[in-house]
CSV table of C-alpha atoms in Angstrom, one decimal:
chain,number,residue,atom,x,y,z
A,1,ALA,CA,22.4,26.7,-4.4
A,2,ILE,CA,19.3,25.9,-6.5
A,3,GLU,CA,21.4,23.7,-8.8
A,4,MET,CA,22.9,21.9,-5.8
A,5,SER,CA,19.3,21.3,-4.4
A,6,LYS,CA,18.2,19.9,-7.8
A,7,LYS,CA,21.2,17.6,-7.9
A,8,ASP,CA,20.6,16.5,-4.3
A,9,ARG,CA,16.9,15.8,-5.1
A,10,SER,CA,17.8,13.7,-8.1
A,11,ILE,CA,20.3,11.7,-6.1
A,12,ILE,CA,17.6,11.0,-3.4
A,13,ILE,CA,15.0,10.0,-6.1
A,14,GLU,CA,17.6,7.7,-7.8
A,15,LYS,CA,18.4,6.1,-4.4
A,16,GLU,CA,14.7,5.6,-3.6
A,17,ALA,CA,14.2,3.9,-7.0
A,18,GLN,CA,17.2,1.6,-6.4
A,19,ASP,CA,15.8,0.7,-2.9
A,20,ARG,CA,12.4,-0.1,-4.4
A,21,LYS,CA,14.0,-2.3,-7.1
A,22,ALA,CA,16.1,-4.1,-4.4
A,23,ILE,CA,13.0,-4.7,-2.3
A,24,ALA,CA,11.0,-6.0,-5.3
A,25,GLU,CA,13.9,-8.4,-6.1
A,26,HIS,CA,14.0,-9.6,-2.5
A,27,LEU,CA,10.2,-10.1,-2.5
A,28,LEU,CA,10.4,-12.0,-5.8
A,29,GLU,CA,13.1,-14.3,-4.3
A,30,LEU,CA,10.9,-14.7,-1.2
A,31,LEU,CA,7.9,-15.7,-3.4
A,32,GLU,CA,10.0,-18.2,-5.3
A,33,ASN,CA,11.1,-19.8,-1.9
A,34,MET,CA,7.5,-20.0,-0.8
A,35,ASP,CA,6.3,-21.6,-4.1
A,36,ILE,CA,6.9,-25.2,-3.2
A,37,ASP,CA,5.3,-26.7,-6.4
A,38,ASN,CA,6.9,-24.0,-8.7
A,39,ASP,CA,3.7,-23.1,-10.4
A,40,GLY,CA,4.3,-19.4,-10.0
A,41,PHE,CA,1.5,-19.0,-7.4
A,42,ILE,CA,1.4,-19.3,-3.6
A,43,SER,CA,-1.5,-21.3,-2.2
A,44,VAL,CA,-2.7,-20.8,1.3
A,45,ASP,CA,-1.0,-24.0,2.3
A,46,GLU,CA,2.3,-22.9,0.8
A,47,PHE,CA,1.9,-19.6,2.6
A,48,SER,CA,1.2,-21.2,5.9
A,49,HIS,CA,4.1,-23.6,5.5
A,50,ALA,CA,6.4,-20.7,4.7
A,51,MET,CA,5.3,-18.9,7.9
A,52,ALA,CA,6.6,-21.8,9.9
A,53,ASN,CA,10.2,-21.0,8.7
A,54,PRO,CA,11.8,-18.7,11.3
A,55,ASP,CA,14.3,-17.3,8.8
A,56,LEU,CA,11.5,-16.3,6.5
A,57,VAL,CA,9.4,-14.8,9.3
A,58,ASN,CA,12.5,-12.8,10.5
A,59,TYR,CA,13.1,-11.5,7.0
A,60,VAL,CA,9.6,-10.4,6.6
A,61,HIS,CA,9.6,-8.7,10.0
A,62,GLY,CA,12.8,-7.0,8.9
A,63,LEU,CA,10.7,-5.4,6.1
A,64,GLY,CA,8.4,-4.1,8.8
A,65,VAL,CA,5.5,-6.5,8.0
A,66,ASP,CA,3.6,-8.3,10.8
A,67,PHE,CA,3.1,-12.0,10.0
A,68,SER,CA,1.4,-12.9,13.2
A,69,ASP,CA,-1.8,-13.9,11.5
A,70,ALA,CA,-0.8,-15.7,8.3
A,71,ARG,CA,-4.4,-16.4,7.1
A,72,ASN,CA,-5.5,-12.8,7.3
A,73,LEU,CA,-2.3,-11.6,5.7
A,74,PHE,CA,-2.8,-14.1,2.9
A,75,ALA,CA,-6.4,-12.8,2.4
A,76,LEU,CA,-5.0,-9.2,2.2
A,77,LEU,CA,-2.5,-10.2,-0.4
A,78,ASP,CA,-4.9,-12.3,-2.5
A,79,ARG,CA,-6.6,-9.3,-4.1
A,80,ASP,CA,-8.6,-11.2,-6.6
A,81,GLY,CA,-9.8,-13.7,-4.0
A,82,ASP,CA,-8.9,-16.8,-6.1
A,83,GLY,CA,-7.1,-18.5,-3.3
A,84,MET,CA,-3.7,-18.0,-4.9
A,85,ILE,CA,-1.2,-15.2,-4.7
A,86,ASP,CA,0.6,-14.4,-7.9
A,87,VAL,CA,3.8,-12.4,-8.3
A,88,VAL,CA,2.0,-9.1,-8.9
A,89,GLU,CA,-0.3,-9.5,-5.9
A,90,PHE,CA,2.6,-10.5,-3.7
A,91,VAL,CA,5.1,-7.8,-4.6
A,92,ASP,CA,2.5,-5.0,-4.7
A,93,GLY,CA,0.8,-6.1,-1.5
A,94,MET,CA,4.1,-6.6,0.5
A,95,THR,CA,5.4,-3.3,-0.8
A,96,LYS,CA,2.2,-1.5,0.3
A,97,LEU,CA,2.3,-3.2,3.7
A,98,LYS,CA,5.9,-2.3,4.1
A,99,GLY,CA,5.0,1.3,3.3
A,100,GLU,CA,2.2,1.3,5.8
A,101,ALA,CA,4.4,-0.2,8.4
A,102,LYS,CA,7.0,2.5,7.7
A,103,SER,CA,4.5,5.3,8.0
A,104,ALA,CA,2.9,4.0,11.1
């Protein structure tokens, strides 16, 4: 029974890791779609423009993240306050917001 429990736990851990990887890949794709000038960063204007796309908003809502106030969300994601969101800020921030939405 203990061996089965360990095996079940490792399967669950592996599944969670695969889910996190898939979410990160989706977020990276989302960032690339938002990055209009392809400089690897999202400006507040690019972010606001993206929030006008209903497909994008629906996708983000599907992650459990509320985009009702795009400027405040941008400020939350822009951890270093430089007015741009890079890949790390975006993926980390959205993942944390997704986790907070899931636990709420």
